[in-house]
């Protein structure tokens, strides 16, 4: 057939350490800009887990110039 085909492969990280890993990061800047990111990952008896939350906010310099974006991802195996 002449139909185009595409493949999208989305992978997320996996936990690999027996000790749970927790990481938090934050950045701030002009115009009320704030970015936050936190993840938790680990492994236990062949069971691995990874979860992440990210948020970005910007107030802007003009009225009604607000932007917000949040994402969540998880992988359990």
XYZ file of C-alpha atoms in Angstrom:
77
model
C 0.000 0.000 0.000
C 1.020 3.645 -0.380
C 0.024 4.545 3.199
C 2.793 6.152 5.223
C 3.691 4.515 8.498
C 5.267 5.965 11.621
C 6.535 4.541 14.873
C 6.589 6.490 18.106
C 8.579 4.875 20.895
C 8.163 6.496 24.298
C 10.319 5.168 27.113
C 10.674 6.344 30.672
C 13.496 5.807 33.103
C 13.617 2.821 35.430
C 14.719 2.528 39.025
C 17.950 0.585 39.482
C 19.138 1.049 43.068
C 17.996 -0.844 46.159
C 18.109 2.410 48.123
C 15.233 4.663 46.982
C 16.496 7.754 45.147
C 14.664 11.054 45.640
C 15.715 14.166 43.745
C 14.185 17.661 43.836
C 15.233 20.668 41.784
C 13.916 24.216 41.553
C 14.828 27.207 39.360
C 13.441 30.738 39.522
C 13.870 33.813 37.341
C 12.405 37.073 36.072
C 8.672 37.649 35.484
C 7.672 35.161 38.183
C 9.275 32.210 36.403
C 9.443 29.050 38.511
C 10.384 25.494 37.456
C 10.171 22.531 39.818
C 11.064 18.903 39.219
C 10.942 15.914 41.573
C 11.458 12.198 40.976
C 11.497 9.002 43.010
C 13.144 5.812 41.739
C 14.344 2.481 43.066
C 14.198 -1.298 42.886
C 13.199 -4.050 45.294
C 13.403 -7.833 44.612
C 13.022 -7.558 40.837
C 10.370 -4.841 41.098
C 11.484 -1.416 39.844
C 9.706 1.923 39.950
C 10.221 5.457 38.683
C 7.911 8.440 39.065
C 8.478 12.076 38.106
C 6.541 15.321 38.448
C 7.541 18.554 36.705
C 5.900 21.983 36.823
C 6.674 25.262 35.038
C 4.991 28.599 35.817
C 5.569 32.059 34.346
C 3.668 35.205 35.286
C 4.919 37.386 32.420
C 5.199 41.160 32.266
C 1.753 41.962 30.812
C -1.724 41.552 32.297
C -3.214 38.086 31.724
C 0.182 36.797 30.538
C 0.289 33.706 32.752
C 1.590 30.300 31.618
C 1.448 26.990 33.505
C 2.546 23.506 32.456
C 2.682 20.334 34.571
C 3.673 16.792 33.594
C 3.646 13.480 35.410
C 5.292 10.248 34.325
C 5.630 6.838 35.933
C 7.123 3.448 35.140
C 6.535 0.338 37.223
C 8.070 -2.965 36.224
